[in-house]
PDB file of C-alpha atoms in Angstrom:
ATOM      1  CA  MET A   2     102.240 130.441 106.149  1.00  0.00           C
ATOM      2  CA  GLY A   3     101.492 131.935 109.523  1.00  0.00           C
ATOM      3  CA  SER A   4     104.651 130.458 110.990  1.00  0.00           C
ATOM      4  CA  GLY A   5     106.625 133.593 110.231  1.00  0.00           C
ATOM      5  CA  ARG A   6     109.039 131.579 108.119  1.00  0.00           C
ATOM      6  CA  ALA A   7     109.893 132.568 104.616  1.00  0.00           C
ATOM      7  CA  PRO A   8     108.335 130.260 102.046  1.00  0.00           C
ATOM      8  CA  PHE A   9     110.714 127.566 100.910  1.00  0.00           C
ATOM      9  CA  SER A  10     111.109 127.622  97.173  1.00  0.00           C
ATOM     10  CA  GLU A  11     111.502 124.607  94.927  1.00  0.00           C
ATOM     11  CA  ARG A  12     113.945 126.715  92.970  1.00  0.00           C
ATOM     12  CA  ALA A  13     116.252 126.735  96.014  1.00  0.00           C
ATOM     13  CA  CYS A  14     116.667 122.963  95.563  1.00  0.00           C
ATOM     14  CA  GLY A  15     116.748 123.000  91.802  1.00  0.00           C
ATOM     15  CA  GLY A  16     113.247 121.569  91.646  1.00  0.00           C
ATOM     16  CA  ASN A  17     114.344 118.273  93.220  1.00  0.00           C
ATOM     17  CA  LYS A  18     111.405 117.358  95.470  1.00  0.00           C
ATOM     18  CA  LEU A  19     113.309 114.735  97.444  1.00  0.00           C
ATOM     19  CA  GLU A  20     116.150 117.139  98.172  1.00  0.00           C
ATOM     20  CA  MET A  21     113.670 119.841  99.126  1.00  0.00           C
ATOM     21  CA  ALA A  22     111.923 117.498 101.572  1.00  0.00           C
ATOM     22  CA  SER A  23     115.294 116.551 103.089  1.00  0.00           C
ATOM     23  CA  VAL A  24     116.186 120.196 103.620  1.00  0.00           C
ATOM     24  CA  LEU A  25     112.798 120.906 105.184  1.00  0.00           C
ATOM     25  CA  ILE A  26     113.284 118.009 107.602  1.00  0.00           C
ATOM     26  CA  GLN A  27     116.692 119.402 108.570  1.00  0.00           C
ATOM     27  CA  ARG A  28     115.022 122.746 109.228  1.00  0.00           C
ATOM     28  CA  ASP A  29     112.425 121.069 111.476  1.00  0.00           C
ATOM     29  CA  ARG A  30     109.660 121.730 108.964  1.00  0.00           C
ATOM     30  CA  VAL A  31     108.512 118.132 109.014  1.00  0.00           C
ATOM     31  CA  VAL A  32     104.840 118.737 108.183  1.00  0.00           C
ATOM     32  CA  GLU A  33     105.814 120.525 104.964  1.00  0.00           C
ATOM     33  CA  ALA A  34     108.346 117.808 104.125  1.00  0.00           C
ATOM     34  CA  ALA A  35     105.777 115.058 104.689  1.00  0.00           C
ATOM     35  CA  ALA A  36     103.322 116.821 102.374  1.00  0.00           C
ATOM     36  CA  ILE A  37     105.938 116.989  99.614  1.00  0.00           C
ATOM     37  CA  LEU A  38     106.932 113.356 100.119  1.00  0.00           C
ATOM     38  CA  ASP A  39     103.287 112.292  99.987  1.00  0.00           C
ATOM     39  CA  ARG A  40     102.754 114.242  96.753  1.00  0.00           C
ATOM     40  CA  TYR A  41     105.823 112.745  95.063  1.00  0.00           C
ATOM     41  CA  PRO A  42     106.317 109.112  96.134  1.00  0.00           C
ATOM     42  CA  PRO A  43     108.881 107.097  94.218  1.00  0.00           C
ATOM     43  CA  GLY A  44     107.597 104.861  91.456  1.00  0.00           C
ATOM     44  CA  MET A  45     108.571 101.270  90.863  1.00  0.00           C
ATOM     45  CA  LEU A  46     111.189 102.352  88.330  1.00  0.00           C
ATOM     46  CA  HIS A  47     112.916 104.971  90.488  1.00  0.00           C
ATOM     47  CA  MET A  48     116.566 104.463  91.280  1.00  0.00           C
ATOM     48  CA  PRO A  49     117.170 102.556  94.522  1.00  0.00           C
ATOM     49  CA  LEU A  50     118.980 105.605  95.933  1.00  0.00           C
ATOM     50  CA  ALA A  51     115.958 107.900  95.557  1.00  0.00           C
ATOM     51  CA  SER A  52     113.537 105.243  96.777  1.00  0.00           C
ATOM     52  CA  ILE A  53     115.528 104.461  99.920  1.00  0.00           C
ATOM     53  CA  ILE A  54     115.989 108.138 100.773  1.00  0.00           C
ATOM     54  CA  TRP A  55     112.260 108.720 100.244  1.00  0.00           C
ATOM     55  CA  LEU A  56     111.344 105.743 102.472  1.00  0.00           C
ATOM     56  CA  ASN A  57     113.729 106.862 105.228  1.00  0.00           C
ATOM     57  CA  ASN A  58     112.577 110.493 105.104  1.00  0.00           C
ATOM     58  CA  ARG A  59     108.890 109.542 105.148  1.00  0.00           C
ATOM     59  CA  ALA A  60     109.492 107.131 108.045  1.00  0.00           C
ATOM     60  CA  PHE A  61     111.277 109.923 109.924  1.00  0.00           C
ATOM     61  CA  ALA A  62     108.365 112.285 109.249  1.00  0.00           C
ATOM     62  CA  HIS A  63     105.895 109.709 110.599  1.00  0.00           C
ATOM     63  CA  LEU A  64     108.004 109.363 113.737  1.00  0.00           C
ATOM     64  CA  ALA A  65     108.380 113.113 114.216  1.00  0.00           C
ATOM     65  CA  LEU A  66     104.622 113.563 113.924  1.00  0.00           C
ATOM     66  CA  VAL A  67     103.603 110.458 115.913  1.00  0.00           C
ATOM     67  CA  ASP A  68     101.899 112.565 118.606  1.00  0.00           C
ATOM     68  CA  ASP A  69      99.429 113.760 115.960  1.00  0.00           C
ATOM     69  CA  ASP A  70      99.092 110.328 114.321  1.00  0.00           C
ATOM     70  CA  PRO A  71      99.431 107.295 116.595  1.00  0.00           C
ATOM     71  CA  ALA A  72      99.476 105.010 113.516  1.00  0.00           C
ATOM     72  CA  GLY A  73     102.711 106.742 112.501  1.00  0.00           C
ATOM     73  CA  LEU A  74     104.886 104.302 114.458  1.00  0.00           C
ATOM     74  CA  GLU A  75     103.483 101.337 112.559  1.00  0.00           C
ATOM     75  CA  ALA A  76     103.675 103.179 109.235  1.00  0.00           C
ATOM     76  CA  ALA A  77     107.303 104.096 109.901  1.00  0.00           C
ATOM     77  CA  GLY A  78     108.110 100.473 110.687  1.00  0.00           C
ATOM     78  CA  ARG A  79     106.673  99.337 107.349  1.00  0.00           C
ATOM     79  CA  LEU A  80     108.593 102.013 105.462  1.00  0.00           C
ATOM     80  CA  LEU A  81     111.861 101.145 107.205  1.00  0.00           C
ATOM     81  CA  ALA A  82     111.347  97.438 106.471  1.00  0.00           C
ATOM     82  CA  GLU A  83     110.852  98.264 102.788  1.00  0.00           C
ATOM     83  CA  ALA A  84     113.935 100.513 102.806  1.00  0.00           C
ATOM     84  CA  ASP A  85     115.999  97.715 104.398  1.00  0.00           C
ATOM     85  CA  LYS A  86     114.736  95.273 101.758  1.00  0.00           C
ATOM     86  CA  ARG A  87     115.654  97.626  98.907  1.00  0.00           C
ATOM     87  CA  LEU A  88     119.024  98.400 100.475  1.00  0.00           C
ATOM     88  CA  LYS A  89     119.892  94.695 100.611  1.00  0.00           C
ATOM     89  CA  LYS A  90     118.984  94.255  96.942  1.00  0.00           C
ATOM     90  CA  ALA A  91     120.925  97.286  95.718  1.00  0.00           C
ATOM     91  CA  SER A  92     124.597  97.328  94.874  1.00  0.00           C
ATOM     92  CA  ALA A  93     126.892 100.103  96.054  1.00  0.00           C
ATOM     93  CA  ARG A  94     126.887 101.332  92.449  1.00  0.00           C
ATOM     94  CA  ASP A  95     123.058 101.551  92.499  1.00  0.00           C
ATOM     95  CA  LEU A  96     123.380 103.765  95.570  1.00  0.00           C
ATOM     96  CA  GLY A  97     125.936 106.195  94.173  1.00  0.00           C
ATOM     97  CA  GLY A  98     129.077 104.458  95.421  1.00  0.00           C
ATOM     98  CA  ALA A  99     130.378 102.801  98.567  1.00  0.00           C
ATOM     99  CA  ALA A 100     130.477 106.004 100.642  1.00  0.00           C
ATOM    100  CA  ASN A 101     126.858 106.821  99.764  1.00  0.00           C
ATOM    101  CA  SER A 102     125.816 103.259 100.510  1.00  0.00           C
ATOM    102  CA  LYS A 103     127.327 103.547 103.984  1.00  0.00           C
ATOM    103  CA  LYS A 104     125.578 106.874 104.602  1.00  0.00           C
ATOM    104  CA  LEU A 105     122.229 105.328 103.688  1.00  0.00           C
ATOM    105  CA  GLN A 106     122.814 102.314 105.941  1.00  0.00           C
ATOM    106  CA  SER A 107     123.770 104.609 108.792  1.00  0.00           C
ATOM    107  CA  ALA A 108     120.786 106.907 108.218  1.00  0.00           C
ATOM    108  CA  LEU A 109     118.396 103.948 108.242  1.00  0.00           C
ATOM    109  CA  ALA A 110     119.911 102.666 111.487  1.00  0.00           C
ATOM    110  CA  GLY A 111     119.502 106.146 113.011  1.00  0.00           C
ATOM    111  CA  THR A 112     115.849 106.356 111.969  1.00  0.00           C
ATOM    112  CA  ARG A 113     115.294 102.815 113.251  1.00  0.00           C
ATOM    113  CA  ALA A 114     116.788 103.947 116.600  1.00  0.00           C
ATOM    114  CA  ILE A 115     114.237 106.763 116.791  1.00  0.00           C
ATOM    115  CA  GLU A 116     111.485 104.260 116.007  1.00  0.00           C
ATOM    116  CA  ARG A 117     112.695 102.005 118.839  1.00  0.00           C
ATOM    117  CA  VAL A 118     112.746 104.942 121.302  1.00  0.00           C
ATOM    118  CA  ILE A 119     109.162 105.857 120.425  1.00  0.00           C
ATOM    119  CA  ASP A 120     108.220 102.205 120.900  1.00  0.00           C
ATOM    120  CA  LYS A 121     109.855 102.372 124.372  1.00  0.00           C
ATOM    121  CA  ASP A 122     112.690  99.962 123.516  1.00  0.00           C
ATOM    122  CA  GLY A 123     115.754 101.955 124.523  1.00  0.00           C
ATOM    123  CA  ARG A 124     118.109  98.972 124.409  1.00  0.00           C
ATOM    124  CA  ALA A 125     117.207  98.189 120.796  1.00  0.00           C
ATOM    125  CA  ALA A 126     117.578 101.898 119.996  1.00  0.00           C
ATOM    126  CA  LEU A 127     121.107 101.892 121.430  1.00  0.00           C
ATOM    127  CA  GLN A 128     121.913  98.784 119.390  1.00  0.00           C
ATOM    128  CA  GLN A 129     120.800 100.556 116.215  1.00  0.00           C
ATOM    129  CA  LEU A 130     122.989 103.541 117.093  1.00  0.00           C
ATOM    130  CA  LYS A 131     125.958 101.232 117.649  1.00  0.00           C
ATOM    131  CA  ILE A 132     125.342  99.787 114.202  1.00  0.00           C
ATOM    132  CA  ALA A 133     125.232 103.316 112.769  1.00  0.00           C
ATOM    133  CA  GLN A 134     128.476 104.208 114.519  1.00  0.00           C
ATOM    134  CA  GLN A 135     130.194 101.063 113.192  1.00  0.00           C
ATOM    135  CA  ILE A 136     129.017 101.893 109.680  1.00  0.00           C
ATOM    136  CA  ASP A 137     130.315 105.443 110.191  1.00  0.00           C
ATOM    137  CA  ASP A 138     133.731 103.901 111.049  1.00  0.00           C
ATOM    138  CA  GLY A 139     133.512 105.098 114.621  1.00  0.00           C
ATOM    139  CA  THR A 140     133.223 108.764 113.725  1.00  0.00           C
ATOM    140  CA  SER A 141     130.343 110.592 115.290  1.00  0.00           C
ATOM    141  CA  THR A 142     128.372 113.573 114.094  1.00  0.00           C
ATOM    142  CA  PRO A 143     126.730 115.968 116.564  1.00  0.00           C
ATOM    143  CA  TYR A 144     123.347 114.587 115.453  1.00  0.00           C
ATOM    144  CA  ARG A 145     124.445 110.998 116.122  1.00  0.00           C
ATOM    145  CA  THR A 146     125.778 112.021 119.562  1.00  0.00           C
ATOM    146  CA  VAL A 147     122.404 113.549 120.455  1.00  0.00           C
ATOM    147  CA  GLU A 148     120.626 110.416 119.224  1.00  0.00           C
ATOM    148  CA  ARG A 149     122.886 108.272 121.406  1.00  0.00           C
ATOM    149  CA  GLU A 150     122.333 110.434 124.494  1.00  0.00           C
ATOM    150  CA  LEU A 151     118.554 110.359 124.036  1.00  0.00           C
ATOM    151  CA  CYS A 152     118.547 106.600 123.564  1.00  0.00           C
ATOM    152  CA  SER A 153     120.803 106.112 126.584  1.00  0.00           C
ATOM    153  CA  ALA A 154     118.395 108.108 128.708  1.00  0.00           C
ATOM    154  CA  GLU A 155     115.498 106.028 127.365  1.00  0.00           C
ATOM    155  CA  ALA A 156     117.267 102.698 128.049  1.00  0.00           C
TER     156      ALA A 156
END
């Protein structure tokens, strides 16, 4: 842990590996998050909610680390396609309610936008962000605003 950062404890997230990986991603500790996600992939019987979050987070990690792994773009695309497939099959109830379902749809569109930027398709990235904004009912988070600005610059 030569990064000077305090070790991140599983206890801080109640032992929930998926939640811990999500927090690490938010703290820009993507390599650590990817390692956790790789150690604890969802099984066939996992709830759709956990599986879709895992797929989205792992796709994001591939995209964030694409400079170190050129195959990451393709891997992220496969993971996002699987997440989309599972999202279409799941009911809002399977995903923790309508509000949670919308958050997942929006998050997937945001990750797909990042994928499109890395693949040098700024217009498709902007389209994904528009989809995310529509799902978010027109409200915009600071993160979504940054995504939109980056995609606009790329387009």
